[in-house]
Coordinates of C-alpha atoms and ligand atoms in Angstrom, one line a residue:
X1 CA -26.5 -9.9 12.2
X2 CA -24.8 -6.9 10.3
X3 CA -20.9 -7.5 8.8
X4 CA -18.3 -5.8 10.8
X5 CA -16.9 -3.4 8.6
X6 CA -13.9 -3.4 6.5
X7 CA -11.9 -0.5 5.5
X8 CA -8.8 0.1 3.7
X9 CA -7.3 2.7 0.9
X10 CA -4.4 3.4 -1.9
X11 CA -2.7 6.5 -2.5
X12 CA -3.3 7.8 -5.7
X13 CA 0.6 8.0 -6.9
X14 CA 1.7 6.0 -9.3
X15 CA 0.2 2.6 -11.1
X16 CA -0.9 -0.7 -9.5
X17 CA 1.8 -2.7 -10.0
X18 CA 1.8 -6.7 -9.1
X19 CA 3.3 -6.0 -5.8
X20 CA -0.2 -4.3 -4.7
X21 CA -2.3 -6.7 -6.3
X22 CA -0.7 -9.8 -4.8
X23 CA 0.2 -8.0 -1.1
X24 CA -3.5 -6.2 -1.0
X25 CA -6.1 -5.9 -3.6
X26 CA -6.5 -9.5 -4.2
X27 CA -6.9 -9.9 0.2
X28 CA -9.5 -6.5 0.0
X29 CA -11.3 -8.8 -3.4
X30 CA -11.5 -11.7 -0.9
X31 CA -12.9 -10.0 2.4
X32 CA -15.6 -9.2 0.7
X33 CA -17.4 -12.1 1.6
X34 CA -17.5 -11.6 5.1
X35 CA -17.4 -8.1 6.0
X36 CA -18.7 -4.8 4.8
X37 CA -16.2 -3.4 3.1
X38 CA -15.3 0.3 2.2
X39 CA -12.7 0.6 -0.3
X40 CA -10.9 4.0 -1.7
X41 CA -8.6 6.1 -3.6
X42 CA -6.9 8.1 -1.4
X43 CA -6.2 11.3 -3.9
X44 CA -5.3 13.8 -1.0
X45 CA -2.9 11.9 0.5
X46 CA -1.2 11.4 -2.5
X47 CA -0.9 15.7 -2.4
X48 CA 1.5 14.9 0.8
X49 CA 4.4 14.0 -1.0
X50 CA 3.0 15.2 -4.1
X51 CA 1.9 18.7 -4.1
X52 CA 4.6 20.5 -6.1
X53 CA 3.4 18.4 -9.1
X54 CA 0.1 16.8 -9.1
X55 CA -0.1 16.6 -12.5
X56 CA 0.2 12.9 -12.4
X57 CA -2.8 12.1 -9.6
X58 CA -6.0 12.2 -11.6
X59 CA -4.6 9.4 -13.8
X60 CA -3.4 7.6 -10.5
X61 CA -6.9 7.8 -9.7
X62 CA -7.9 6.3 -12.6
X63 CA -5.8 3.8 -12.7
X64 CA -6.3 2.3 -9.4
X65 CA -10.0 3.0 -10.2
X66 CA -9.8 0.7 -12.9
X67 CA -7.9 -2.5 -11.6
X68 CA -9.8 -2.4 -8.0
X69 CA -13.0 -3.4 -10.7
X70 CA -10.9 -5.8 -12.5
X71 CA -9.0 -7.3 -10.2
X72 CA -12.7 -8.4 -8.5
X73 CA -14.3 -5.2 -6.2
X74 CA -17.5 -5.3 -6.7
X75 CA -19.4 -2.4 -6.6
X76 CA -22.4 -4.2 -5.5
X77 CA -21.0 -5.5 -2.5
X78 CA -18.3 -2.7 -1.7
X79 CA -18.7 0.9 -1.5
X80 CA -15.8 2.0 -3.7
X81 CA -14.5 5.6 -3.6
X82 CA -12.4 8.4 -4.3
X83 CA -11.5 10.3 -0.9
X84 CA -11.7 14.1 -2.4
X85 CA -15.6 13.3 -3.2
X86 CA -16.4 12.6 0.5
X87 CA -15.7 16.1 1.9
X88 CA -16.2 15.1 5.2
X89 CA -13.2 13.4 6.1
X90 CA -11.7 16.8 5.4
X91 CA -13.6 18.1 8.1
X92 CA -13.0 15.4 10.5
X93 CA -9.1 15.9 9.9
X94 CA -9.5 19.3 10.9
X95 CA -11.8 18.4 13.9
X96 CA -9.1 16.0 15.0
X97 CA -5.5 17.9 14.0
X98 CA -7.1 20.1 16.8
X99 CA -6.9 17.2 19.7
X100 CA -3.4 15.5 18.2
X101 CA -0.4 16.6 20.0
X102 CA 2.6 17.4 18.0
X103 CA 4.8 14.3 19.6
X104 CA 2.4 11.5 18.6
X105 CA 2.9 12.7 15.0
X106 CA 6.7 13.7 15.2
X107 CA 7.5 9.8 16.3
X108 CA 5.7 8.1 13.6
X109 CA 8.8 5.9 12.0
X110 CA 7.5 7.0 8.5
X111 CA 7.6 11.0 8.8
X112 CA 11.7 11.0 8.8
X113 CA 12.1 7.9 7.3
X114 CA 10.5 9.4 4.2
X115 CA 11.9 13.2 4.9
X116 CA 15.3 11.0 4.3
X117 CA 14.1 9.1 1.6
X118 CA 12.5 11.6 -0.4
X119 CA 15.7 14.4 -0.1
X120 CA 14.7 16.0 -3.2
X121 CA 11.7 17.2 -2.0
X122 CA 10.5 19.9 0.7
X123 CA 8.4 17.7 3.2
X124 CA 8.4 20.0 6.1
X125 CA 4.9 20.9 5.5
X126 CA 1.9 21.0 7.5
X127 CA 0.3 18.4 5.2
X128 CA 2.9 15.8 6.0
X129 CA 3.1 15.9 9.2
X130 CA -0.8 15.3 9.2
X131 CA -0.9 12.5 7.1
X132 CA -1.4 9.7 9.9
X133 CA -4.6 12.4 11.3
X134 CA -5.8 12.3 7.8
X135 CA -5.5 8.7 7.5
X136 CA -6.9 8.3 11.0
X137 CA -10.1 10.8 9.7
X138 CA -10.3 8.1 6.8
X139 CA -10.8 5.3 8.7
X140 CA -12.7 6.1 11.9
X141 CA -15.2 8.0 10.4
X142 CA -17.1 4.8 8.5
X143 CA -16.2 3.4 12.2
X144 CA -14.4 0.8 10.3
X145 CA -13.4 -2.2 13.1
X146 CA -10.7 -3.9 10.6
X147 CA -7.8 -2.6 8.3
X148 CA -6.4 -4.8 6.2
X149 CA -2.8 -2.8 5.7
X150 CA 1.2 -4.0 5.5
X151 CA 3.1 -4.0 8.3
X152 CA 5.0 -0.5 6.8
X153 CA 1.1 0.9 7.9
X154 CA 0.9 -0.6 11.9
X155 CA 2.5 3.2 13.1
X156 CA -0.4 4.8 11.4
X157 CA -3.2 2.0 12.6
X158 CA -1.6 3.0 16.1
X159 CA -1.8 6.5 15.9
X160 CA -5.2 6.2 15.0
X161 CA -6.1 4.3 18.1
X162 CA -4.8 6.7 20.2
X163 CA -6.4 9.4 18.6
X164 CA -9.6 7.9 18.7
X165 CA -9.2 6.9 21.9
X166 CA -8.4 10.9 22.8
X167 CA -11.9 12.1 21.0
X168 CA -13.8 9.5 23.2
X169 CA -12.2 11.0 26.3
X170 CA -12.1 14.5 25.8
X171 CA -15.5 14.5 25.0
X172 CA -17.0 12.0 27.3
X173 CA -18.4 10.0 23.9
X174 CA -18.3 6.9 22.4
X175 CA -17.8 7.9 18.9
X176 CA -15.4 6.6 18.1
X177 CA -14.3 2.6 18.1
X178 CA -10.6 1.7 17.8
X179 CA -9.8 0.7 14.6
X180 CA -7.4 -2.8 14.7
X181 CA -4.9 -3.3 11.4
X182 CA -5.5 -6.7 9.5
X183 CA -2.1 -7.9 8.7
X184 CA -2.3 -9.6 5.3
X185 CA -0.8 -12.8 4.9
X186 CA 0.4 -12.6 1.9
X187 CA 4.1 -12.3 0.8
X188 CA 5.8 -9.2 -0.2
X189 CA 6.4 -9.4 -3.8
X190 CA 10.1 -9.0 -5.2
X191 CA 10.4 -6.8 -8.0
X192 CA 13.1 -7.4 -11.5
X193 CA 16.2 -6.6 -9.6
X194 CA 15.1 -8.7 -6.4
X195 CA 14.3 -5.5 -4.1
X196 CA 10.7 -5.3 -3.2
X197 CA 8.7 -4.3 -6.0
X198 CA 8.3 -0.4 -5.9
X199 CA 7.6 2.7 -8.8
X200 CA 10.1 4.3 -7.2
X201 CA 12.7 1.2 -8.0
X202 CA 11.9 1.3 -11.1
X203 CA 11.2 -2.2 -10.8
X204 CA 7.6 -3.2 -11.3
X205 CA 5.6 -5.3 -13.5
X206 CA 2.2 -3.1 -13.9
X207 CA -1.2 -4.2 -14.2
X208 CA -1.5 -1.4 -17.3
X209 CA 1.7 -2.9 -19.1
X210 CA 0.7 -5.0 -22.2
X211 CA 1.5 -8.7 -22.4
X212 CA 4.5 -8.2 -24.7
X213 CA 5.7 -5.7 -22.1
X214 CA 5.6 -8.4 -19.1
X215 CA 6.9 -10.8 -21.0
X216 CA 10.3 -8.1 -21.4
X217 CA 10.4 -7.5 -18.3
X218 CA 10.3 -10.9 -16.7
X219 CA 12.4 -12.2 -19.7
X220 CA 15.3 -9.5 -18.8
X221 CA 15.1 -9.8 -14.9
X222 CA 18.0 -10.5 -12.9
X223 CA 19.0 -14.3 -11.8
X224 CA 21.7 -15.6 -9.6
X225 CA 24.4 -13.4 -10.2
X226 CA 27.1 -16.7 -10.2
X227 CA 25.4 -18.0 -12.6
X228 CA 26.7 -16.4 -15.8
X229 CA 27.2 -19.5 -18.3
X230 CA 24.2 -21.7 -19.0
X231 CA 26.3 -24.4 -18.0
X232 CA 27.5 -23.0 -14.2
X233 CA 24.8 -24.5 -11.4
X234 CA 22.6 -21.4 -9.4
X235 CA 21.0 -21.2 -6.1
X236 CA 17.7 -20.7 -6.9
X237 CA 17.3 -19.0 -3.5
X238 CA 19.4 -16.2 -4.8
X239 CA 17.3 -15.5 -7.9
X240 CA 14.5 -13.2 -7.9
X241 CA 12.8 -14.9 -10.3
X242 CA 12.4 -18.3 -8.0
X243 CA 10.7 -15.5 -5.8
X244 CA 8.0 -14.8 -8.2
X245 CA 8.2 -18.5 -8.5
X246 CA 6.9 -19.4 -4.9
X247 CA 4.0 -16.9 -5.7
X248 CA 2.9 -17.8 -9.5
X249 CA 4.2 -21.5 -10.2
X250 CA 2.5 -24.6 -8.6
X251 CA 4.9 -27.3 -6.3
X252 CA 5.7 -29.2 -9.1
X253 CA 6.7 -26.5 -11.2
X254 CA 8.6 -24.9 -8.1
X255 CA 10.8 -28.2 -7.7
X256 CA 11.3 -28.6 -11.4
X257 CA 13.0 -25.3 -11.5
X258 CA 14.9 -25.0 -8.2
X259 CA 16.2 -28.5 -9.1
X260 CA 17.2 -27.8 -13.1
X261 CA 18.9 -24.1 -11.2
X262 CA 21.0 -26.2 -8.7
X263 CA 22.3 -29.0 -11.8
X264 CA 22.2 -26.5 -14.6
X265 CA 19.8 -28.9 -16.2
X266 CA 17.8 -25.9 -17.3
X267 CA 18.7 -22.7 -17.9
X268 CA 17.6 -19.2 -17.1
X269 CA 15.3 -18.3 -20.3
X270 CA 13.5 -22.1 -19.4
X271 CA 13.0 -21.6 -15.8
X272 CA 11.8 -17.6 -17.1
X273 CA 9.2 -18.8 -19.7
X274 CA 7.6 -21.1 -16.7
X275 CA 7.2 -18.0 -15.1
X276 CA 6.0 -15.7 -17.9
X277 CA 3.0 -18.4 -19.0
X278 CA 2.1 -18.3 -15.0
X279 CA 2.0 -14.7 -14.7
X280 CA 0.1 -14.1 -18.0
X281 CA -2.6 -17.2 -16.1
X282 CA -3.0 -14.6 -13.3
X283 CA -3.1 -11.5 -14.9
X284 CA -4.9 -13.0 -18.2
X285 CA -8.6 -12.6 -16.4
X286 CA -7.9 -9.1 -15.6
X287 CA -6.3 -7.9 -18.5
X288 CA -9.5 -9.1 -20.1
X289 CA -11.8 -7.0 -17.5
X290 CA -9.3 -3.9 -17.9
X291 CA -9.9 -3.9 -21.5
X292 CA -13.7 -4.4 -21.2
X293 CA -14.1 -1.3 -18.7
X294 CA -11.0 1.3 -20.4
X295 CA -13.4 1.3 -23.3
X296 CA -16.2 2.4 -20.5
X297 CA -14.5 5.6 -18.9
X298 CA -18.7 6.7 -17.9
X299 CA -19.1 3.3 -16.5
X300 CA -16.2 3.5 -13.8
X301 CA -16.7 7.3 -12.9
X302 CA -20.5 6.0 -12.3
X303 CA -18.7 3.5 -9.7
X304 CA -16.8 6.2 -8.0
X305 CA -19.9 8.3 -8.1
X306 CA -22.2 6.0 -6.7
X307 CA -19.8 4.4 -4.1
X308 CA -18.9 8.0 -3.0
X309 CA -22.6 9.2 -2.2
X310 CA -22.6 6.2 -0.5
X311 CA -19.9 7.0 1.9
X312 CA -20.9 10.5 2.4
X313 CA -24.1 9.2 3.6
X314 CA -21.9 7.1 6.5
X315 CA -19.6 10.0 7.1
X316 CA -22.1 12.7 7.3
X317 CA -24.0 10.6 10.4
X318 CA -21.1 10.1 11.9
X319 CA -20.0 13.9 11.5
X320 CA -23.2 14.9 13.0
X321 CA -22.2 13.2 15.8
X322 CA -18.9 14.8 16.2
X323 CA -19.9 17.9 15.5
X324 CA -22.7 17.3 18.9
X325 CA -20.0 16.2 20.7
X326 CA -17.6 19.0 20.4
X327 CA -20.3 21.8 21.3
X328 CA -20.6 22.5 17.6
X329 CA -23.7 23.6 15.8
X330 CA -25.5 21.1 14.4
X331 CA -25.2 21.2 10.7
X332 CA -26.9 18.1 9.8
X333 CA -27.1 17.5 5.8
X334 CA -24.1 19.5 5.6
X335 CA -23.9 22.0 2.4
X336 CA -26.5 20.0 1.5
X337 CA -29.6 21.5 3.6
X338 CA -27.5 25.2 3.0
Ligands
LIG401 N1 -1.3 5.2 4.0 C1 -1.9 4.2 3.1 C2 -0.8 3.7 2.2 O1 0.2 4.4 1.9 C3 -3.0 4.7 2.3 C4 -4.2 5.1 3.1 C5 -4.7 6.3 3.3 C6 -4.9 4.2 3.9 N2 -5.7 6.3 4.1 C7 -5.9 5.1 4.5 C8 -4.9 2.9 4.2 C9 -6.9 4.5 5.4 C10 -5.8 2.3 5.1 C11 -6.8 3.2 5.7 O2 -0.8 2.5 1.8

């Protein structure tokens, strides 16, 4: 019996940090045993938010390209790729910004939520609006059944139902199946000042940062704010770095330190150096791929290569479909056969 299929992407703008490797890289590196999984960069939808200044995005690509290999894709078993180098789904969101109606997109939670959030920058653009029908084009055109996303992403998942749904019924088809979010289990990492770990908190430990540089960072985070004097007692619960705790540090280690917080038989830098020797465990393996493959810059665009013909393969079939469906000329091969 063929896998059901996985899909699931990252936007292109900024560095993997620790927050996206616990919260979803290291779920997409483990559902690669059961399903067949599609895994990409998404470049264009970093342009949404990004388009005054996309200086930064190629190296975002690169980046991400980089730690989905080391932190365990395998390009063997995934098709990894970068969304820009599968033209199609550029054509499907066109195709479909044509059947969504303007409400479905104006209610998605994250359109003014990030309008308000992101003041400083002119997001009443076309291209925003459309992200969910991009992200929609993303996923529906590898007929992908599962993805794994946050909660933050369940609006977009939605939206893509229903626009799915539309196609089928407009066009008397069965094109397109509903895709269903996987909601990872994992927990949402805090980052140094105890918010959740974001690049735009200025609060993240990065898979690119050198040991010395996670060691800094952890070393300088913020604790319980009582506790000021080695000698006053904490609650852990109120320290981000017990947080990173319940991820990194095993039961015993996790009693050792909430119980030396609460009696001030330890102190901060003791119950921080636990952590520090348990993050440099996790990250140590892929710190070692990273370097391996930075030295290899042909070896990783051959990945995105290869994984990308691979998905415009998928897409094109399924475009030829749409295409059929809405009346359109059959352009099978695409600029390909031109
Ligand atoms: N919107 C997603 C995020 O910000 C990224 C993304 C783009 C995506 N296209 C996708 C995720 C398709 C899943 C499926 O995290």
């Amino acid at each position: 019996m063929s896998k059901e299929r996985v899909l699931s992407g990252m936007q292109a703008s900024g560095k993997l940090h620790l927050g996206n490797l616990v919260g979803a890289l290291k779920n997409w590196v483990a559902l690669q045993d059961r399903y067949d999984c599609f895994y990409f960069i998404a470049d264009w939808h970093a342009l949404t938010t990004g388009y005054a200044d996309p200086s930064s995005i190629k190296d975002s690509t690169a980046d991400l390209l980089v730690n989905f290999i080391a932190a365990g894709l395998d390009p063997d078993r995934s098709t990894i790729f970068i969304q820009s180098m599968v033209p199609q789904h550029a054509e499907l969101h066109l195709l479909l910004s044509m059947i969504t109606p303007l409400g479905w997109l104006e209610r998605v939670p994250t359109y003014k939520e990030k309008q308000e959030q992101l003041k400083e920058k002119d997001l009443a653009t076309y291209g925003f609006l459309g992200y969910p029908v991009l992200q929609t084009a993303d996923i529906i055109i590898y007929g992908a059944k599962y993805v794994p996303v946050g909660i933050d992403q369940m609006p977009h998942l939605e939206i893509s139902r229903e626009i799915a749904r539309r196609f089928n019924h407009l066009y008397a088809a069965e094109v397109f199946p509903e895709p269903e979010g996987l909601l990872t289990e994992f927990p949402k990492v805090v980052g140094l000042d105890g918010r959740k770990m974001s690049k735009s908190y200025d609060n993240a430990v990065y898979l690119s940062d050198a040991p010395e540089i996670v060691e800094q960072k952890i070393r300088t985070m913020v604790t319980d704010p009582a506790r000021k004097r080695r000698t006053d007692k904490g609650d852990p619960e109120l320290s981000p770095v017990y947080q990173l705790h319940k991820i990194f540090s095993t039961k015993e280690e996790l009693e050792f330190v909430a119980h030396g917080c609460r009696t001030a038989e330890i102190g901060c830098i003791e119950c921080k150096k636990i952590l520090i020797k348990n993050v440099f465990d996790y990250l140590g393996p892929i710190w070692k791929k990273r370097n391996e493959l930075v030295s290899s810059p042909d070896m990783l665009m051959d990945i995105a290569r290869k994984g990308s013909e691979k998905a415009r393969a998928v897409a094109e079939e399924t475009m030829d479909r749409v295409r059929k469906s809405m009346g359109l000329v059959s352009n099978k091969g695409g600029r390909d056969a031109v």
